[in-house]
PDB file of C-alpha atoms in Angstrom:
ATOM      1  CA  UNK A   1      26.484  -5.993 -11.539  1.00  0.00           C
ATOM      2  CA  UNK A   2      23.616  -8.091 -13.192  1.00  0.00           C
ATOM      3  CA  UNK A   3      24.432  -9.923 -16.240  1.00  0.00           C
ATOM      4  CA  UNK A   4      21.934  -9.097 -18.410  1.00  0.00           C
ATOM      5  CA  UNK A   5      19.608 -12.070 -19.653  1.00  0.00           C
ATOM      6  CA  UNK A   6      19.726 -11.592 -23.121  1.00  0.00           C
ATOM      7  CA  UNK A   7      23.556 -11.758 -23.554  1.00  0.00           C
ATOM      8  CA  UNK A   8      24.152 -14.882 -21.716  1.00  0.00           C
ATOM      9  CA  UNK A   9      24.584 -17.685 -24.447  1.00  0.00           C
ATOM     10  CA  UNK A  10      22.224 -20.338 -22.418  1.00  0.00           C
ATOM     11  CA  UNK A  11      18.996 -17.990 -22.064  1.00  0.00           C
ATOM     12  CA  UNK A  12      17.478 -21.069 -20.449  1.00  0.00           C
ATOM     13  CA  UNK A  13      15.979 -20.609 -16.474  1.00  0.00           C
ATOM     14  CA  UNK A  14      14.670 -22.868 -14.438  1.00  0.00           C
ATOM     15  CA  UNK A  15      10.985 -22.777 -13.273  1.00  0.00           C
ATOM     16  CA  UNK A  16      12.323 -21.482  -9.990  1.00  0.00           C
ATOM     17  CA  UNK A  17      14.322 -18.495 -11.278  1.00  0.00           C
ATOM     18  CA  UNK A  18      11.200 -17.543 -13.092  1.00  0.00           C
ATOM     19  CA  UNK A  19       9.028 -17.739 -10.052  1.00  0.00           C
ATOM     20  CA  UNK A  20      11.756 -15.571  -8.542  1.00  0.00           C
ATOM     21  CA  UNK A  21      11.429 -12.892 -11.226  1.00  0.00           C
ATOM     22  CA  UNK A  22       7.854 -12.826 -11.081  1.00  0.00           C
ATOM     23  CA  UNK A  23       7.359 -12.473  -7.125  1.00  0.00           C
ATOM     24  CA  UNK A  24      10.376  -9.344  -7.408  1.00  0.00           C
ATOM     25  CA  UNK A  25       8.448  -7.869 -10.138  1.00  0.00           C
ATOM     26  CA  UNK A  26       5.220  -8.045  -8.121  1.00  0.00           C
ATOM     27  CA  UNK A  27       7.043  -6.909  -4.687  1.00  0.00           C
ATOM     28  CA  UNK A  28       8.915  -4.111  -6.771  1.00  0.00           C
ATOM     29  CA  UNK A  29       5.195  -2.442  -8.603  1.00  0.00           C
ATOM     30  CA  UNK A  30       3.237  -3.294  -5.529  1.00  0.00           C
ATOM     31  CA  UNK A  31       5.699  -1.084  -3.431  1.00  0.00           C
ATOM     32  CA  UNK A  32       5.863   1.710  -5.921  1.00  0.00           C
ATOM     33  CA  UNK A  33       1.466   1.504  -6.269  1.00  0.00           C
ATOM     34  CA  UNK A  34      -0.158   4.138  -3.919  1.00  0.00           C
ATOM     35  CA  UNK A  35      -2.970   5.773  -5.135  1.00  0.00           C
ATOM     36  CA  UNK A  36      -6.324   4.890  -3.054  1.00  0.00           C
ATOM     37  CA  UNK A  37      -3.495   4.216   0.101  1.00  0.00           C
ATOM     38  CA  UNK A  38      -5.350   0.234  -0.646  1.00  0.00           C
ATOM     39  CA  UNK A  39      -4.244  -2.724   1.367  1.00  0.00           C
ATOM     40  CA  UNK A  40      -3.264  -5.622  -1.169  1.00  0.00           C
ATOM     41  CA  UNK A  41      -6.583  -7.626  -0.346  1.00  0.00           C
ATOM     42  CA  UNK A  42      -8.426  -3.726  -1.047  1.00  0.00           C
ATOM     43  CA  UNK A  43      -6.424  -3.721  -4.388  1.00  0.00           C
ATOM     44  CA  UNK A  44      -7.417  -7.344  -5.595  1.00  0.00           C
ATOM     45  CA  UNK A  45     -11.011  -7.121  -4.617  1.00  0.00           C
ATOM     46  CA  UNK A  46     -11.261  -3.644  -5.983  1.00  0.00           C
ATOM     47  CA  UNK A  47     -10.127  -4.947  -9.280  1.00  0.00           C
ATOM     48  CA  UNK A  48     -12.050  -7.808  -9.418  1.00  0.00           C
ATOM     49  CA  UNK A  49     -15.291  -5.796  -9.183  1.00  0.00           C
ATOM     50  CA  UNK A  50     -13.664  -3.393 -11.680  1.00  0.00           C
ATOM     51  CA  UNK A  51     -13.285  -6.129 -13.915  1.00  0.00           C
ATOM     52  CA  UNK A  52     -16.006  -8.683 -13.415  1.00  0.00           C
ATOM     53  CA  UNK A  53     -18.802  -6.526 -11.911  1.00  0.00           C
ATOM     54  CA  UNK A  54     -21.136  -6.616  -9.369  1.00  0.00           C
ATOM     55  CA  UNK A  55     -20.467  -9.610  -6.912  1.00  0.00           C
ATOM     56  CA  UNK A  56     -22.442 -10.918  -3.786  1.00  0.00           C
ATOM     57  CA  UNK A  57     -20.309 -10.851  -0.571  1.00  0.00           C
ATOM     58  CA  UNK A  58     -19.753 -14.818  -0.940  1.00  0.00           C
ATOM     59  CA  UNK A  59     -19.075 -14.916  -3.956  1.00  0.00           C
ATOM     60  CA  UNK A  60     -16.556 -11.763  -3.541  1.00  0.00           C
ATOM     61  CA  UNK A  61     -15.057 -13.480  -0.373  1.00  0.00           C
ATOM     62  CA  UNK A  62     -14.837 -16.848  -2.527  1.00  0.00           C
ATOM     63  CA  UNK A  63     -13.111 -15.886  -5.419  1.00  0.00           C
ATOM     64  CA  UNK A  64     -10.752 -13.744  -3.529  1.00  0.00           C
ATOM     65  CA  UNK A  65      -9.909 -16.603  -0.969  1.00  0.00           C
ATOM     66  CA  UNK A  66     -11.050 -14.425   2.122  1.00  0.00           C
ATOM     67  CA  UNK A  67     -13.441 -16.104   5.026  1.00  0.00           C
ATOM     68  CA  UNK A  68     -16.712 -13.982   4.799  1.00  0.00           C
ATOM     69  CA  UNK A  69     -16.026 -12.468   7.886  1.00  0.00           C
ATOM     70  CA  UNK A  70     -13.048 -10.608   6.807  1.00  0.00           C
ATOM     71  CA  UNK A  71     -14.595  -9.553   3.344  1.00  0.00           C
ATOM     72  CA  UNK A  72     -17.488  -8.273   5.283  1.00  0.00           C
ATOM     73  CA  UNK A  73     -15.239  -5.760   7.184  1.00  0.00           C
ATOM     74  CA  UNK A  74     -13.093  -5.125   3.929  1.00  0.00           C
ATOM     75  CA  UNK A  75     -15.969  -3.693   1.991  1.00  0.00           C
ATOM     76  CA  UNK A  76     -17.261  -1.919   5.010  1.00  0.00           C
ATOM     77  CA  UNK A  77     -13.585  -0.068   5.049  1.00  0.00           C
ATOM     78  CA  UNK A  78     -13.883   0.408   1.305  1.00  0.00           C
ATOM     79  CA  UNK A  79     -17.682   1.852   1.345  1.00  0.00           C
ATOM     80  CA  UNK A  80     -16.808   4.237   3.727  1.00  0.00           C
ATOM     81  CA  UNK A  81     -14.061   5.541   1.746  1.00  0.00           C
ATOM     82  CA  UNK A  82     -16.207   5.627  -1.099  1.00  0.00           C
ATOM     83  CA  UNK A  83     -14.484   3.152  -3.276  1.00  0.00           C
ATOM     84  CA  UNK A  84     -18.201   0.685  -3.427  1.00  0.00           C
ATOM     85  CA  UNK A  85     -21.511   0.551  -2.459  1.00  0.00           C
ATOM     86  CA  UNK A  86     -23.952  -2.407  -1.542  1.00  0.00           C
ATOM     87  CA  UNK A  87     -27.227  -2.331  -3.358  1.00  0.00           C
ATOM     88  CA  UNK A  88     -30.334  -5.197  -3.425  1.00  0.00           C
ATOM     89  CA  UNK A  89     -29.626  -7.905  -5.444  1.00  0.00           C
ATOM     90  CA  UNK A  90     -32.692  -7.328  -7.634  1.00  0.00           C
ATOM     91  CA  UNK A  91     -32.779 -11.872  -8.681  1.00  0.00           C
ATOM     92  CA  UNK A  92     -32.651 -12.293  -5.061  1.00  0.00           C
ATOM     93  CA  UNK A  93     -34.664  -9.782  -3.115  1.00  0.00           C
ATOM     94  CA  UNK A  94     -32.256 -11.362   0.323  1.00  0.00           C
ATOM     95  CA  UNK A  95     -29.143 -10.931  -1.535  1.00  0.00           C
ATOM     96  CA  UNK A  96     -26.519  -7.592  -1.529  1.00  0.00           C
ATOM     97  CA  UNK A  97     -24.527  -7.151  -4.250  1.00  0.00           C
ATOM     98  CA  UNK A  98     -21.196  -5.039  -3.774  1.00  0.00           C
ATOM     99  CA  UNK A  99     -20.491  -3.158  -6.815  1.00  0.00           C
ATOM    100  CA  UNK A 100     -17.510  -0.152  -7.430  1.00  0.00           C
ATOM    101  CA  UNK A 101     -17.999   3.475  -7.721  1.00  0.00           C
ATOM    102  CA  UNK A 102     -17.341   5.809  -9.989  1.00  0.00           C
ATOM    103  CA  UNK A 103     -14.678   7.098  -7.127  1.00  0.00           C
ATOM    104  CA  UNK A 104     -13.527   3.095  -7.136  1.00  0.00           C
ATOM    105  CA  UNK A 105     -13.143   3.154 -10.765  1.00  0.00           C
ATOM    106  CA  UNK A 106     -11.192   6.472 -10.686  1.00  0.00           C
ATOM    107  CA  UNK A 107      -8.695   4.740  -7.970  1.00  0.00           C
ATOM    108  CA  UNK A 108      -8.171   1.638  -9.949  1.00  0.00           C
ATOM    109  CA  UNK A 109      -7.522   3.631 -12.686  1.00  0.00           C
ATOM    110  CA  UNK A 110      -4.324   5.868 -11.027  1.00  0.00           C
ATOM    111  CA  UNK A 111      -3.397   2.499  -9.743  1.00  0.00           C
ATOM    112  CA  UNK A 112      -3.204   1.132 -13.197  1.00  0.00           C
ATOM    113  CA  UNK A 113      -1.391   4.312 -14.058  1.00  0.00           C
ATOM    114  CA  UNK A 114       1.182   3.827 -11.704  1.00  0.00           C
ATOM    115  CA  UNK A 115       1.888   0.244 -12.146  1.00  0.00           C
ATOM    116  CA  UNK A 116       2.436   1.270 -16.268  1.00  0.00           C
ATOM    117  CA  UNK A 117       5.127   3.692 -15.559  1.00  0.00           C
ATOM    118  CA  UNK A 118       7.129   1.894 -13.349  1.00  0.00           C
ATOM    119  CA  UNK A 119       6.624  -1.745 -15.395  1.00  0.00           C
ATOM    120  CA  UNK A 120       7.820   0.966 -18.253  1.00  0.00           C
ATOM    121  CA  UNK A 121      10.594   2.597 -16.521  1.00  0.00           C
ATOM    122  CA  UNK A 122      11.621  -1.023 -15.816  1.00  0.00           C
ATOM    123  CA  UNK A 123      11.962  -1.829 -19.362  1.00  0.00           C
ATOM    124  CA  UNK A 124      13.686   1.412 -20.412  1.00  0.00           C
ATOM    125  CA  UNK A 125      16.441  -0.071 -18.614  1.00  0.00           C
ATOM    126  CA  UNK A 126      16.290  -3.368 -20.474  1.00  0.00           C
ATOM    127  CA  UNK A 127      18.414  -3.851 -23.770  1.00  0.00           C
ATOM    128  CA  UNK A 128      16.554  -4.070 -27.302  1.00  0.00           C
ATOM    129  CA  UNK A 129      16.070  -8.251 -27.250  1.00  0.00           C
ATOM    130  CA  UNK A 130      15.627  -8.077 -23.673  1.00  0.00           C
ATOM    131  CA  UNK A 131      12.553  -5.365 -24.118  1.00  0.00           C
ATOM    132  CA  UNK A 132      11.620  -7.785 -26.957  1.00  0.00           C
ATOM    133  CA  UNK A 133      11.251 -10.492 -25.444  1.00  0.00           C
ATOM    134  CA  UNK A 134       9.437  -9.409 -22.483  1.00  0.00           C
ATOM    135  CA  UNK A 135       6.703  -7.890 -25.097  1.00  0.00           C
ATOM    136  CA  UNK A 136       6.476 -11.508 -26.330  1.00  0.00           C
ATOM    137  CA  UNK A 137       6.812 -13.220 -23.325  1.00  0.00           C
ATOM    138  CA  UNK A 138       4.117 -11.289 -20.782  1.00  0.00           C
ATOM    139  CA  UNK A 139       1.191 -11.275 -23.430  1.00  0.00           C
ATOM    140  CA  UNK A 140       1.721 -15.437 -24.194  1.00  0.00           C
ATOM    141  CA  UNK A 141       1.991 -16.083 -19.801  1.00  0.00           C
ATOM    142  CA  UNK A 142      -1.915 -13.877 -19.989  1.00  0.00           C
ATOM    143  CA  UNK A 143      -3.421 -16.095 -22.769  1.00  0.00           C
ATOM    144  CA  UNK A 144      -1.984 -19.306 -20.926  1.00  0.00           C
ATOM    145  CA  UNK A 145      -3.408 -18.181 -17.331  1.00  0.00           C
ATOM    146  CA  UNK A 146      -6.733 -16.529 -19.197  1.00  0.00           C
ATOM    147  CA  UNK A 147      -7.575 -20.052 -20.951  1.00  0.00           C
ATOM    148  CA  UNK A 148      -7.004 -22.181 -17.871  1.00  0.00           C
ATOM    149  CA  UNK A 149      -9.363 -22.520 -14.949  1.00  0.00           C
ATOM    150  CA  UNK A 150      -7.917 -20.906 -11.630  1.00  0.00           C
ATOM    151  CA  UNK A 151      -6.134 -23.750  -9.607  1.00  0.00           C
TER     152      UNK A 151
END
């Protein structure tokens, strides 16, 4: 069985060990995340309209480090099932602008949902400092990545 982090003496890890933890986290929520049935590339382009807005299909394909191509047939998959829509870009009478549904929203929303309860049924199973410390840790790792331009 696991030692448990908190009651080793030397709570130090490497870089690497963290890395590990983080990719097993993600694995563990992405496999438990189903609502929507979304691919991973679905779920992160989704989001990013969810959070940032409207984008144009370069931009969208850009930021989410797809070749247009490919982001061209992801939102056509994702407008037939409703998730977005592609309306005039109304600065740029040439220009489409791929923006989420209310039906998108709705799926990012259970998807959220899901990834809550089982991050939270993770933690149930932590001890006290090691629930602590994950509530101090996760919140300082979002201000660091928020404040620093994407690599």
């Amino acid at each position: 069985m696991h030692k448990r982090v908190m009651d080793r003496c030397d709570v130090s890890v490497s870089p690497e060990e963290l890395i590990g933890a983080v990719e097993q986290l993600v694995r563990h929520v992405r496999r438990g995340t189903v609502a929507g049935g979304l691919s991973t590339a679905a779920s992160s382009a989704l989001g990013r309209l969810g959070r940032e807005g409207p984008h144009r299909l370069t931009d969208l394909a850009r930021a989410e480090g797809a070749s247009q191509p490919g982001m061209t047939q992801l939102v056509t998959r994702m407008e037939r099932a409703g998730l977005v829509l592609r309306r005039a870009d109304e600065h740029d009478g040439r220009g489409v602008l791929v923006e989420i549904t209310e039906a998108g929203a709705q799926v990012l929303w259970q998807r959220r949902a899901e990834r809550a309860g089982i991050l939270q049924d993770l933690i149930e199973d932590m001890t006290e400092a090691e629930q602590q410390a994950v509530r101090i840790a996760l919140p300082a790792l979002s201000r660091v990545i928020q404040d620093r331009p994407a690599p």
